[in-house]
């Protein structure tokens, strides 16, 4: 499988959000067509287990989408609570990016 090349300069947006009382920052970079090219996640407690897990999950997600994985399929696969909200930071970030926060992309 071929990995899609990233431009040296690309549009990106950064936002903050909270999951399970932990604060995260997300930066999402995009391909020229507007699709997600890469995602960076950081927790407010640098080098904590939550921070490391968030960063590592974002790295794997970024490599997956650069190799052709569908971000929407990945987003819908994440664990969710009884209200349909993502249980972890990567799922929550993808919900915010997709505009489907709290629904998991499923009908309410």
mmCIF file with all atom_site columns, C-alpha atoms in Angstrom:
data_model
loop_
_atom_site.group_PDB
_atom_site.id
_atom_site.type_symbol
_atom_site.label_atom_id
_atom_site.label_alt_id
_atom_site.label_comp_id
_atom_site.label_asym_id
_atom_site.label_entity_id
_atom_site.label_seq_id
_atom_site.pdbx_PDB_ins_code
_atom_site.Cartn_x
_atom_site.Cartn_y
_atom_site.Cartn_z
_atom_site.occupancy
_atom_site.B_iso_or_equiv
_atom_site.pdbx_formal_charge
_atom_site.auth_seq_id
_atom_site.auth_comp_id
_atom_site.auth_asym_id
_atom_site.auth_atom_id
_atom_site.pdbx_PDB_model_num
ATOM 1   C CA . UNK A 1 1   ? 0.000   0.000  0.000  1.00 0.00 ? 1   UNK A CA 1
ATOM 2   C CA . UNK A 1 2   ? 1.347   3.405  -0.980 1.00 0.00 ? 2   UNK A CA 1
ATOM 3   C CA . UNK A 1 3   ? 1.436   6.207  1.537  1.00 0.00 ? 3   UNK A CA 1
ATOM 4   C CA . UNK A 1 4   ? -0.022  9.485  0.244  1.00 0.00 ? 4   UNK A CA 1
ATOM 5   C CA . UNK A 1 5   ? 2.575   12.273 0.293  1.00 0.00 ? 5   UNK A CA 1
ATOM 6   C CA . UNK A 1 6   ? 2.004   15.385 2.373  1.00 0.00 ? 6   UNK A CA 1
ATOM 7   C CA . UNK A 1 7   ? 2.644   18.859 1.019  1.00 0.00 ? 7   UNK A CA 1
ATOM 8   C CA . UNK A 1 8   ? 5.323   20.843 2.850  1.00 0.00 ? 8   UNK A CA 1
ATOM 9   C CA . UNK A 1 9   ? 2.678   23.453 3.675  1.00 0.00 ? 9   UNK A CA 1
ATOM 10  C CA . UNK A 1 10  ? -0.923  22.448 4.254  1.00 0.00 ? 10  UNK A CA 1
ATOM 11  C CA . UNK A 1 11  ? -4.032  23.877 5.884  1.00 0.00 ? 11  UNK A CA 1
ATOM 12  C CA . UNK A 1 12  ? -4.449  23.008 9.548  1.00 0.00 ? 12  UNK A CA 1
ATOM 13  C CA . UNK A 1 13  ? -6.749  23.901 12.411 1.00 0.00 ? 13  UNK A CA 1
ATOM 14  C CA . UNK A 1 14  ? -6.252  23.564 16.154 1.00 0.00 ? 14  UNK A CA 1
ATOM 15  C CA . UNK A 1 15  ? -8.909  23.249 18.830 1.00 0.00 ? 15  UNK A CA 1
ATOM 16  C CA . UNK A 1 16  ? -9.241  22.174 22.453 1.00 0.00 ? 16  UNK A CA 1
ATOM 17  C CA . UNK A 1 17  ? -11.727 19.759 23.992 1.00 0.00 ? 17  UNK A CA 1
ATOM 18  C CA . UNK A 1 18  ? -12.307 17.673 27.122 1.00 0.00 ? 18  UNK A CA 1
ATOM 19  C CA . UNK A 1 19  ? -12.838 13.931 27.558 1.00 0.00 ? 19  UNK A CA 1
ATOM 20  C CA . UNK A 1 20  ? -13.387 12.392 30.997 1.00 0.00 ? 20  UNK A CA 1
ATOM 21  C CA . UNK A 1 21  ? -12.276 15.615 32.715 1.00 0.00 ? 21  UNK A CA 1
ATOM 22  C CA . UNK A 1 22  ? -8.962  15.619 30.832 1.00 0.00 ? 22  UNK A CA 1
ATOM 23  C CA . UNK A 1 23  ? -8.102  18.501 28.497 1.00 0.00 ? 23  UNK A CA 1
ATOM 24  C CA . UNK A 1 24  ? -6.748  17.804 25.018 1.00 0.00 ? 24  UNK A CA 1
ATOM 25  C CA . UNK A 1 25  ? -5.507  19.871 22.112 1.00 0.00 ? 25  UNK A CA 1
ATOM 26  C CA . UNK A 1 26  ? -5.972  18.640 18.554 1.00 0.00 ? 26  UNK A CA 1
ATOM 27  C CA . UNK A 1 27  ? -4.402  19.891 15.344 1.00 0.00 ? 27  UNK A CA 1
ATOM 28  C CA . UNK A 1 28  ? -5.744  18.481 12.101 1.00 0.00 ? 28  UNK A CA 1
ATOM 29  C CA . UNK A 1 29  ? -3.866  18.928 8.811  1.00 0.00 ? 29  UNK A CA 1
ATOM 30  C CA . UNK A 1 30  ? -5.569  18.430 5.470  1.00 0.00 ? 30  UNK A CA 1
ATOM 31  C CA . UNK A 1 31  ? -4.759  17.310 1.945  1.00 0.00 ? 31  UNK A CA 1
ATOM 32  C CA . UNK A 1 32  ? -5.462  19.806 -0.882 1.00 0.00 ? 32  UNK A CA 1
ATOM 33  C CA . UNK A 1 33  ? -8.865  18.147 -1.419 1.00 0.00 ? 33  UNK A CA 1
ATOM 34  C CA . UNK A 1 34  ? -9.831  18.973 2.195  1.00 0.00 ? 34  UNK A CA 1
ATOM 35  C CA . UNK A 1 35  ? -9.655  15.419 3.529  1.00 0.00 ? 35  UNK A CA 1
ATOM 36  C CA . UNK A 1 36  ? -7.796  14.688 6.761  1.00 0.00 ? 36  UNK A CA 1
ATOM 37  C CA . UNK A 1 37  ? -4.072  14.168 6.170  1.00 0.00 ? 37  UNK A CA 1
ATOM 38  C CA . UNK A 1 38  ? -2.787  14.051 9.733  1.00 0.00 ? 38  UNK A CA 1
ATOM 39  C CA . UNK A 1 39  ? -3.898  14.558 13.280 1.00 0.00 ? 39  UNK A CA 1
ATOM 40  C CA . UNK A 1 40  ? -1.939  15.540 16.381 1.00 0.00 ? 40  UNK A CA 1
ATOM 41  C CA . UNK A 1 41  ? -3.304  15.087 19.906 1.00 0.00 ? 41  UNK A CA 1
ATOM 42  C CA . UNK A 1 42  ? -1.797  16.302 23.173 1.00 0.00 ? 42  UNK A CA 1
ATOM 43  C CA . UNK A 1 43  ? -3.036  16.093 26.744 1.00 0.00 ? 43  UNK A CA 1
ATOM 44  C CA . UNK A 1 44  ? -2.543  18.918 29.245 1.00 0.00 ? 44  UNK A CA 1
ATOM 45  C CA . UNK A 1 45  ? -0.407  16.598 31.407 1.00 0.00 ? 45  UNK A CA 1
ATOM 46  C CA . UNK A 1 46  ? 2.701   16.300 29.241 1.00 0.00 ? 46  UNK A CA 1
ATOM 47  C CA . UNK A 1 47  ? 4.242   12.799 29.132 1.00 0.00 ? 47  UNK A CA 1
ATOM 48  C CA . UNK A 1 48  ? 1.443   11.284 31.202 1.00 0.00 ? 48  UNK A CA 1
ATOM 49  C CA . UNK A 1 49  ? -0.145  7.989  30.146 1.00 0.00 ? 49  UNK A CA 1
ATOM 50  C CA . UNK A 1 50  ? -3.132  9.933  28.767 1.00 0.00 ? 50  UNK A CA 1
ATOM 51  C CA . UNK A 1 51  ? -0.815  12.174 26.720 1.00 0.00 ? 51  UNK A CA 1
ATOM 52  C CA . UNK A 1 52  ? 1.252   9.281  25.365 1.00 0.00 ? 52  UNK A CA 1
ATOM 53  C CA . UNK A 1 53  ? -1.829  7.247  24.439 1.00 0.00 ? 53  UNK A CA 1
ATOM 54  C CA . UNK A 1 54  ? -3.430  10.235 22.710 1.00 0.00 ? 54  UNK A CA 1
ATOM 55  C CA . UNK A 1 55  ? -0.275  11.075 20.753 1.00 0.00 ? 55  UNK A CA 1
ATOM 56  C CA . UNK A 1 56  ? 0.325   7.454  19.734 1.00 0.00 ? 56  UNK A CA 1
ATOM 57  C CA . UNK A 1 57  ? -3.284  6.935  18.603 1.00 0.00 ? 57  UNK A CA 1
ATOM 58  C CA . UNK A 1 58  ? -3.088  10.094 16.488 1.00 0.00 ? 58  UNK A CA 1
ATOM 59  C CA . UNK A 1 59  ? 0.142   8.901  14.847 1.00 0.00 ? 59  UNK A CA 1
ATOM 60  C CA . UNK A 1 60  ? -1.394  5.544  13.918 1.00 0.00 ? 60  UNK A CA 1
ATOM 61  C CA . UNK A 1 61  ? -4.561  7.276  12.651 1.00 0.00 ? 61  UNK A CA 1
ATOM 62  C CA . UNK A 1 62  ? -2.470  9.666  10.517 1.00 0.00 ? 62  UNK A CA 1
ATOM 63  C CA . UNK A 1 63  ? -0.477  6.847  8.936  1.00 0.00 ? 63  UNK A CA 1
ATOM 64  C CA . UNK A 1 64  ? -3.707  4.927  8.277  1.00 0.00 ? 64  UNK A CA 1
ATOM 65  C CA . UNK A 1 65  ? -5.400  7.795  6.425  1.00 0.00 ? 65  UNK A CA 1
ATOM 66  C CA . UNK A 1 66  ? -2.223  8.546  4.474  1.00 0.00 ? 66  UNK A CA 1
ATOM 67  C CA . UNK A 1 67  ? -2.316  4.907  3.345  1.00 0.00 ? 67  UNK A CA 1
ATOM 68  C CA . UNK A 1 68  ? -5.941  5.175  2.207  1.00 0.00 ? 68  UNK A CA 1
ATOM 69  C CA . UNK A 1 69  ? -8.005  4.264  5.280  1.00 0.00 ? 69  UNK A CA 1
ATOM 70  C CA . UNK A 1 70  ? -11.382 5.969  5.509  1.00 0.00 ? 70  UNK A CA 1
ATOM 71  C CA . UNK A 1 71  ? -11.431 8.324  8.537  1.00 0.00 ? 71  UNK A CA 1
ATOM 72  C CA . UNK A 1 72  ? -15.219 7.982  8.837  1.00 0.00 ? 72  UNK A CA 1
ATOM 73  C CA . UNK A 1 73  ? -15.008 4.193  9.130  1.00 0.00 ? 73  UNK A CA 1
ATOM 74  C CA . UNK A 1 74  ? -12.354 4.585  11.833 1.00 0.00 ? 74  UNK A CA 1
ATOM 75  C CA . UNK A 1 75  ? -14.421 7.244  13.650 1.00 0.00 ? 75  UNK A CA 1
ATOM 76  C CA . UNK A 1 76  ? -17.503 5.035  13.776 1.00 0.00 ? 76  UNK A CA 1
ATOM 77  C CA . UNK A 1 77  ? -15.492 2.092  15.158 1.00 0.00 ? 77  UNK A CA 1
ATOM 78  C CA . UNK A 1 78  ? -14.456 3.791  18.410 1.00 0.00 ? 78  UNK A CA 1
ATOM 79  C CA . UNK A 1 79  ? -15.889 2.890  21.827 1.00 0.00 ? 79  UNK A CA 1
ATOM 80  C CA . UNK A 1 80  ? -18.819 5.035  22.928 1.00 0.00 ? 80  UNK A CA 1
ATOM 81  C CA . UNK A 1 81  ? -20.791 5.623  26.093 1.00 0.00 ? 81  UNK A CA 1
ATOM 82  C CA . UNK A 1 82  ? -24.552 5.116  26.440 1.00 0.00 ? 82  UNK A CA 1
ATOM 83  C CA . UNK A 1 83  ? -25.185 8.628  25.046 1.00 0.00 ? 83  UNK A CA 1
ATOM 84  C CA . UNK A 1 84  ? -23.173 7.832  21.912 1.00 0.00 ? 84  UNK A CA 1
ATOM 85  C CA . UNK A 1 85  ? -20.222 10.026 22.886 1.00 0.00 ? 85  UNK A CA 1
ATOM 86  C CA . UNK A 1 86  ? -16.726 8.776  22.099 1.00 0.00 ? 86  UNK A CA 1
ATOM 87  C CA . UNK A 1 87  ? -15.001 7.326  25.158 1.00 0.00 ? 87  UNK A CA 1
ATOM 88  C CA . UNK A 1 88  ? -11.488 8.348  24.133 1.00 0.00 ? 88  UNK A CA 1
ATOM 89  C CA . UNK A 1 89  ? -9.754  11.448 22.806 1.00 0.00 ? 89  UNK A CA 1
ATOM 90  C CA . UNK A 1 90  ? -9.220  10.341 19.202 1.00 0.00 ? 90  UNK A CA 1
ATOM 91  C CA . UNK A 1 91  ? -12.873 9.403  18.764 1.00 0.00 ? 91  UNK A CA 1
ATOM 92  C CA . UNK A 1 92  ? -13.974 12.658 20.409 1.00 0.00 ? 92  UNK A CA 1
ATOM 93  C CA . UNK A 1 93  ? -11.660 14.713 18.175 1.00 0.00 ? 93  UNK A CA 1
ATOM 94  C CA . UNK A 1 94  ? -12.931 12.972 15.042 1.00 0.00 ? 94  UNK A CA 1
ATOM 95  C CA . UNK A 1 95  ? -16.532 13.546 16.165 1.00 0.00 ? 95  UNK A CA 1
ATOM 96  C CA . UNK A 1 96  ? -15.816 17.267 16.561 1.00 0.00 ? 96  UNK A CA 1
ATOM 97  C CA . UNK A 1 97  ? -14.108 17.426 13.162 1.00 0.00 ? 97  UNK A CA 1
ATOM 98  C CA . UNK A 1 98  ? -17.006 15.607 11.488 1.00 0.00 ? 98  UNK A CA 1
ATOM 99  C CA . UNK A 1 99  ? -19.622 17.725 13.248 1.00 0.00 ? 99  UNK A CA 1
ATOM 100 C CA . UNK A 1 100 ? -21.295 14.636 14.709 1.00 0.00 ? 100 UNK A CA 1
ATOM 101 C CA . UNK A 1 101 ? -20.359 15.107 18.363 1.00 0.00 ? 101 UNK A CA 1
ATOM 102 C CA . UNK A 1 102 ? -22.228 12.749 20.659 1.00 0.00 ? 102 UNK A CA 1
ATOM 103 C CA . UNK A 1 103 ? -23.962 10.736 17.948 1.00 0.00 ? 103 UNK A CA 1
ATOM 104 C CA . UNK A 1 104 ? -21.188 8.462  16.742 1.00 0.00 ? 104 UNK A CA 1
ATOM 105 C CA . UNK A 1 105 ? -22.619 9.073  13.298 1.00 0.00 ? 105 UNK A CA 1
ATOM 106 C CA . UNK A 1 106 ? -25.592 6.953  14.223 1.00 0.00 ? 106 UNK A CA 1
ATOM 107 C CA . UNK A 1 107 ? -29.205 8.088  14.366 1.00 0.00 ? 107 UNK A CA 1
ATOM 108 C CA . UNK A 1 108 ? -30.162 9.502  17.779 1.00 0.00 ? 108 UNK A CA 1
#
